Short mmCIF file of C-alpha atoms in Angstrom, two decimals:
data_model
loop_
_atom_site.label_atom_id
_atom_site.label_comp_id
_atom_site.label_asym_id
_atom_site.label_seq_id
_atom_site.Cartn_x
_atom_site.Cartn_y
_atom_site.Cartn_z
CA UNK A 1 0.00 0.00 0.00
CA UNK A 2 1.42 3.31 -1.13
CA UNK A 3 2.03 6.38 1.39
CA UNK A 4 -0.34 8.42 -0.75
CA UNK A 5 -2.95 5.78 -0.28
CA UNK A 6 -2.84 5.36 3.87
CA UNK A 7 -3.15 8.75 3.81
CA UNK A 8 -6.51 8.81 2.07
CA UNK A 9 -7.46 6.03 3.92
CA UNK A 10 -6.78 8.00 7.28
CA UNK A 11 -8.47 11.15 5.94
CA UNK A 12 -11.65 9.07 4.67
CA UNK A 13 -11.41 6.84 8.37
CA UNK A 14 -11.90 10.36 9.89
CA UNK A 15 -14.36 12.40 8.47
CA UNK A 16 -16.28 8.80 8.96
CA UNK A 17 -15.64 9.48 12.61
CA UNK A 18 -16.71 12.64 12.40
CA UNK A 19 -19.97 12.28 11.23
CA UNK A 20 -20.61 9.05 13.87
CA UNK A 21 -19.69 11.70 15.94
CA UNK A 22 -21.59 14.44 14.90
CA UNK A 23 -24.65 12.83 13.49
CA UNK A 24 -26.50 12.60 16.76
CA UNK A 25 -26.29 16.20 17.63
CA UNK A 26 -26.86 17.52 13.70
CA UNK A 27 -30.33 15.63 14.06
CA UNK A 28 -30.88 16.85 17.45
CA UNK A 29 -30.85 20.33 16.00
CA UNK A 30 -33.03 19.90 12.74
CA UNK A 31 -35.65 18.17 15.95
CA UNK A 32 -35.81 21.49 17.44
CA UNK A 33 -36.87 23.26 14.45
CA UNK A 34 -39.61 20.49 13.60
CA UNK A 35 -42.93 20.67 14.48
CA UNK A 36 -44.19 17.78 16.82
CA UNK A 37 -46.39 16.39 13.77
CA UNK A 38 -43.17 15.59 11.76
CA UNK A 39 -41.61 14.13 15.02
CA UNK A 40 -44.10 11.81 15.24
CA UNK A 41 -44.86 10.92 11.61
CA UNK A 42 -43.98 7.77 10.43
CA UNK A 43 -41.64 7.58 8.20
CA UNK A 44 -40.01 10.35 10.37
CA UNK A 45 -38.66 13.60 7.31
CA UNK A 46 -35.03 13.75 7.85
CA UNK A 47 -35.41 17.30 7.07
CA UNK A 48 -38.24 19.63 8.18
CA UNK A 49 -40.80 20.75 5.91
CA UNK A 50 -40.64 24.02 6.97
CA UNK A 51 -38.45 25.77 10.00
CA UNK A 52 -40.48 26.02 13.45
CA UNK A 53 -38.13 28.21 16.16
CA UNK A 54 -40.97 28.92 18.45
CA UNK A 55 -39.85 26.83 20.96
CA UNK A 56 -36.62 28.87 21.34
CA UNK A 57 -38.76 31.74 21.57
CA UNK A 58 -40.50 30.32 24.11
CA UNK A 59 -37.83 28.94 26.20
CA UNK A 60 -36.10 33.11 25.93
CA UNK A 61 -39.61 35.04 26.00
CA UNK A 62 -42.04 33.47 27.59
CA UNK A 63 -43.14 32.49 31.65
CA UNK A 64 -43.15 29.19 30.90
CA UNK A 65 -39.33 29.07 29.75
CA UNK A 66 -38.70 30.97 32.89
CA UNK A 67 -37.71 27.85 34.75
CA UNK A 68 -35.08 26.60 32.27
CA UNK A 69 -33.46 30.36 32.39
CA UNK A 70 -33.48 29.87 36.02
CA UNK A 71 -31.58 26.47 35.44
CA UNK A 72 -29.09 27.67 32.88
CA UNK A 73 -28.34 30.19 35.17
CA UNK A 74 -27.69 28.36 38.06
CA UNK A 75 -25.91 25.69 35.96
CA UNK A 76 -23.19 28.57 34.86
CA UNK A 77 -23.07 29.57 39.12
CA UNK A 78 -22.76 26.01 39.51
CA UNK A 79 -20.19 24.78 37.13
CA UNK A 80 -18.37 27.70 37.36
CA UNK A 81 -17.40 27.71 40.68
CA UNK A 82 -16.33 24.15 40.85
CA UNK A 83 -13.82 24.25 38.03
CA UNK A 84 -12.67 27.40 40.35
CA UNK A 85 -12.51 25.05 43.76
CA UNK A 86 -10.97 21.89 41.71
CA UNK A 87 -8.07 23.94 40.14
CA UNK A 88 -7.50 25.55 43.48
CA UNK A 89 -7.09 22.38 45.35
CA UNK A 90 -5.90 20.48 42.43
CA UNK A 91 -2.86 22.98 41.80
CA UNK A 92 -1.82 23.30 45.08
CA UNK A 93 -2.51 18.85 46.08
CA UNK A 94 -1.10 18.02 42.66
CA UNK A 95 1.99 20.00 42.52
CA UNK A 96 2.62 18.43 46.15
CA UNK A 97 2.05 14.86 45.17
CA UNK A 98 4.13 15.53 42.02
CA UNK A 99 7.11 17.55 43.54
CA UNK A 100 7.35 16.23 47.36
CA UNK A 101 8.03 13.08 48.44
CA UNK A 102 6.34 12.14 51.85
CA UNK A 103 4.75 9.03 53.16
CA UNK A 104 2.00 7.47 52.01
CA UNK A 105 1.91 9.63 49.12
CA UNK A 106 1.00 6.93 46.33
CA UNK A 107 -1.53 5.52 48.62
CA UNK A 108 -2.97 9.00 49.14
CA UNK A 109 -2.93 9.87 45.75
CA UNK A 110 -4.87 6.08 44.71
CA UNK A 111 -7.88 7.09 47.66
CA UNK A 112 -8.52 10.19 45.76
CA UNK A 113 -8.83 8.27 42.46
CA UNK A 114 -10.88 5.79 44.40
CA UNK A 115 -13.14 7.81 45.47
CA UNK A 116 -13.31 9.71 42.13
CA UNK A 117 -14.57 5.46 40.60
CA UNK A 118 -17.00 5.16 43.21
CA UNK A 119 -20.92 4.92 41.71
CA UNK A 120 -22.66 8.39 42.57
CA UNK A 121 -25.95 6.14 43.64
CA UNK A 122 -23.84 4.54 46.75
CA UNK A 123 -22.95 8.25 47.95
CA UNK A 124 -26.49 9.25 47.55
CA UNK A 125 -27.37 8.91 51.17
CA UNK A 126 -24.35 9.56 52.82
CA UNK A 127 -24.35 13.11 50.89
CA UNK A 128 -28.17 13.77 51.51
CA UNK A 129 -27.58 13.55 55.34
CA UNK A 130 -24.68 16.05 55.03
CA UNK A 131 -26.73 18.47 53.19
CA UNK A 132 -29.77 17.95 55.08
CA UNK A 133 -27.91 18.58 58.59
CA UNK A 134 -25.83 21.78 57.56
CA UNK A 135 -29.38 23.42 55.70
CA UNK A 136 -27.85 23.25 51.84
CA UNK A 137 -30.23 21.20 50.29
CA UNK A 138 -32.22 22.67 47.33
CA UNK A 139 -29.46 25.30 47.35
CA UNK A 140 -26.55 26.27 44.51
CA UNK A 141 -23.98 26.26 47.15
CA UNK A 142 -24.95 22.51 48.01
CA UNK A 143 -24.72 21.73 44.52
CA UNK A 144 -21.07 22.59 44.65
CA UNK A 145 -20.04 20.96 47.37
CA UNK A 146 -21.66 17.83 45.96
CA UNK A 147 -20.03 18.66 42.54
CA UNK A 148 -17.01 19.17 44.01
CA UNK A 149 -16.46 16.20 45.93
CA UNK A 150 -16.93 14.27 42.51
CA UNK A 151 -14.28 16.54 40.34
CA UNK A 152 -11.71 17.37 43.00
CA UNK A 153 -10.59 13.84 42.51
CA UNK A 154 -10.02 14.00 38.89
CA UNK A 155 -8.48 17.41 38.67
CA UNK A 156 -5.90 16.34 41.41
CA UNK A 157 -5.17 13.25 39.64
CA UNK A 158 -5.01 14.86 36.00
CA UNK A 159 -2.75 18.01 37.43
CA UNK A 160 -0.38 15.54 39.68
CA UNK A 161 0.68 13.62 36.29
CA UNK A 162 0.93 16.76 34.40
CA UNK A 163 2.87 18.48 36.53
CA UNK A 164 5.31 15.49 36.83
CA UNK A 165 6.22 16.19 32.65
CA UNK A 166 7.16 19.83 33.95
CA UNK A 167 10.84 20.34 34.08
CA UNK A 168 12.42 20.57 37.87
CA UNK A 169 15.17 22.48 36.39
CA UNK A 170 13.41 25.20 35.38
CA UNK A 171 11.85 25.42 38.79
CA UNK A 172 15.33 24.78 40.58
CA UNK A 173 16.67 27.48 38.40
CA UNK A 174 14.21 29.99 39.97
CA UNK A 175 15.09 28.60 43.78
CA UNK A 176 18.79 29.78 42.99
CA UNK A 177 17.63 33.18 42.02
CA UNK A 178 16.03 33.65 45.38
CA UNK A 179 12.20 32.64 44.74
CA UNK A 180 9.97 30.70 47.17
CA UNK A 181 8.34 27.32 46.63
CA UNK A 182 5.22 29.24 46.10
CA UNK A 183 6.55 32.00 43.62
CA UNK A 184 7.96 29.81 41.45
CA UNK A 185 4.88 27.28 41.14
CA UNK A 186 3.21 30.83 39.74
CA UNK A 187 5.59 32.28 38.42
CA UNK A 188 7.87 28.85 36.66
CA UNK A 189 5.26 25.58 36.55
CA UNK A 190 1.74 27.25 36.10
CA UNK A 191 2.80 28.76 32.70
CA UNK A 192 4.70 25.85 31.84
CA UNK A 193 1.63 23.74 32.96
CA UNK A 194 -0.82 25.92 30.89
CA UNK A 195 -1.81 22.73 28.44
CA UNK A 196 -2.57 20.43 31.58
CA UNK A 197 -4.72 23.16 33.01
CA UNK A 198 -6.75 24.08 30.67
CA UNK A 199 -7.81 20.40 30.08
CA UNK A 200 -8.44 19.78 33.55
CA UNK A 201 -10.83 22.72 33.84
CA UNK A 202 -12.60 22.09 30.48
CA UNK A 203 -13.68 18.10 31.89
CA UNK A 204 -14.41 19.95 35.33
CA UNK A 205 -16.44 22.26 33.65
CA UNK A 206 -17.73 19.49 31.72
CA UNK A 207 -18.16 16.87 34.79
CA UNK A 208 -20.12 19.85 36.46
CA UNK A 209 -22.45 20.69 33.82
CA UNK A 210 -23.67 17.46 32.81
CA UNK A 211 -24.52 16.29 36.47
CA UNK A 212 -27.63 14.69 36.73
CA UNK A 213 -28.34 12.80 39.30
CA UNK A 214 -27.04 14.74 42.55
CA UNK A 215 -29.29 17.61 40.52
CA UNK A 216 -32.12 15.82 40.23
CA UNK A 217 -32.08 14.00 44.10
CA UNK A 218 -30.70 17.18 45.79
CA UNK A 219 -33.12 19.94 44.13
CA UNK A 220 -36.44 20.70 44.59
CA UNK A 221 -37.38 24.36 43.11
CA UNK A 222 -35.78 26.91 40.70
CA UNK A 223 -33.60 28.21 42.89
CA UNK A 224 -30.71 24.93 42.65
CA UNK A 225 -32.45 23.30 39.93
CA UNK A 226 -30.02 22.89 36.52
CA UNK A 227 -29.59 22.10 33.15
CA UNK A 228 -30.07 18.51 32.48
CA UNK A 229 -32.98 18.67 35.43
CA UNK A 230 -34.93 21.48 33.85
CA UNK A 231 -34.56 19.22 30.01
CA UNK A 232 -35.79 16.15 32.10
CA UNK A 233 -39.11 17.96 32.85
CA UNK A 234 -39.80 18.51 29.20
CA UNK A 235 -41.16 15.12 29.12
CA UNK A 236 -44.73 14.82 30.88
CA UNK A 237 -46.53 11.69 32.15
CA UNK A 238 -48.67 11.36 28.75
CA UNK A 239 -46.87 13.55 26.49
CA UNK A 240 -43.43 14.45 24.99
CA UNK A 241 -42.54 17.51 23.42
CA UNK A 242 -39.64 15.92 21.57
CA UNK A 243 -38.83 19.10 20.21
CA UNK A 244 -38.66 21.26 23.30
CA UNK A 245 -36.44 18.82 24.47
CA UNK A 246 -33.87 18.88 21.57
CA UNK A 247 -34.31 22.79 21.76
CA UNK A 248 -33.30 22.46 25.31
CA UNK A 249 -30.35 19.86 24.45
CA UNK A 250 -28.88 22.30 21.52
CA UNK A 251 -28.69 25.40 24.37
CA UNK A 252 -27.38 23.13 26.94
CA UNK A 253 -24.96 22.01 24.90
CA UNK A 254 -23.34 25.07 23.56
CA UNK A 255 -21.08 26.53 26.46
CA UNK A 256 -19.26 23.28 26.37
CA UNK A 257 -19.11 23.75 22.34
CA UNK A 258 -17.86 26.91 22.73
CA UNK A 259 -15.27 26.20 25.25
CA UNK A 260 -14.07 23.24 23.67
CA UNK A 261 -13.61 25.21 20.40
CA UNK A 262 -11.77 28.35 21.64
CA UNK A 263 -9.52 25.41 24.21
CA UNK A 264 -9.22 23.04 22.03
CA UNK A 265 -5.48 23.01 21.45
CA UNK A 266 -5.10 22.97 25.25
CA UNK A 267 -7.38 20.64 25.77
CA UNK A 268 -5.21 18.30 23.06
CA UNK A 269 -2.04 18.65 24.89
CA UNK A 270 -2.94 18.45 28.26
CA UNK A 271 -4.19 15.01 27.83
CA UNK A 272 -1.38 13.54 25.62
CA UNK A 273 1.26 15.11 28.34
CA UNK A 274 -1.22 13.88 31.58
CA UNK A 275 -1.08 10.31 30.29
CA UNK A 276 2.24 10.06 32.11
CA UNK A 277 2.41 7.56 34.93
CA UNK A 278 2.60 9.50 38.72
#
């Protein structure tokens, strides 16, 4: 097989990807401009007869799109603030397990990613007491704390093997001029651990904002209620609005989109250079 020939075979592999990939959300986008005849029609039109964007109206104009405002808001509060907490701790815990050597440290380090593999349902109850007793459920800020406890864990992991690829010269280099331990993680590794960083924050930001579950157990009203809980209630007891709910799936998933595209190249690197072992 000629060189010319893999190539086209790569290019013609991937753009076969890409539409497995992309298929599902290209349809999910013609859905929300079909009416809920056509959804329902069988054979279902793979394209709609004619465009129908009421229901984003609805969902930016009216009361009843109120709610999922309320939850896109909240989701932003939400998922915000714990890719804020997770690089916090997961700087500061990940440079340590990568940089100092202590004891205990690999079996430290392996509890975190254990309890980053454990099933959300089996912390259910454990986390509903906590809430419960300190007042934070149906509340944003419980939300976070919940959210938190599951991306911590994967941020400190992801940072801790990305930190190890960073050079200790460079960092020993700005000891000898007469910098702290601190200054030169801000000043030396942070910048040089740019790639890593980014990519940890886009999955927290991603792990954050697609959180079901904990939403859905641990809110009751508007005011903690998010993304993926508000789409959920699209769906009545004897009827579907298919297309509401693809409306709501297309807005819900477009501050990941956008992230992803304007972070992309970070988001590349930082997982190619975190695949190093601790």
């Amino acid at each position: 097989m000629s060189r010319r020939t893999k190539k086209v075979m790569i290019y013609l592999t991937a753009v076969f990807a890409g539409f497995l990939l992309l298929a599902p959300f290209g349809w999910m986008v013609l859905a929300s401009f079909q009416t809920q005849a056509e959804l329902v029609a069988r054979p279902l039109p793979w394209v709609p007869g004619k465009f129908y964007p009421d229901r984003y109206i609805d969902i930016f104009t009216s009361a009843a799109g109120k709610d999922f405002r309320a939850a896109m808001r909240n989701s932003l509060v939400i998922a915000s603030s714990v890719v804020l907490v997770s690089l916090f701790v997961g700087t500061l815990g990940g440079y340590a397990f990568a940089r100092l050597r202590f004891k205990f440290r690999r079996a430290i380090l392996m509890t975190f990613l254990f309890t980053y593999m454990l099933p959300q349902v089996a912390l259910l109850v454990p986390l509903y007491m906590i809430l419960y007793n300190i007042g934070l459920l149906d509340s944003v800020m419980g939300l976070i704390l919940v959210d938190c406890s599951l991306v911590v864990p994967f941020v400190l992991w992801t940072l801790s093997n990305y930190f190890i690829t960073v050079p200790l010269e460079i960092e020993e280099s700005a000891w000898i001029d007469g910098a702290s331990r601190l200054k030169a993680l801000w000043h030396v590794v942070l910048p040089s651990a740019r790639p890593g960083i980014f990519a940890a924050a886009m999955f927290a930001f991603l792990l954050a904002w697609d959180e079901f579950m904990y939403a859905l157990i641990f809110s009751n009203s508007n005011a903690s209620k998010t993304v993926p809980v508000a789409i959920s209630e699209f769906a009545g007891r004897y009827i579907t609005d298919f297309g509401k709910v693809a409306a709501g799936g297309v807005l819900a998933a477009l501050p990941p989109v956008i992230l992803a595209a304007i972070f992309q190249r970070y988001v590349t690197s930082g997982l190619v250079a975190g695949a190093v072992k601790a």
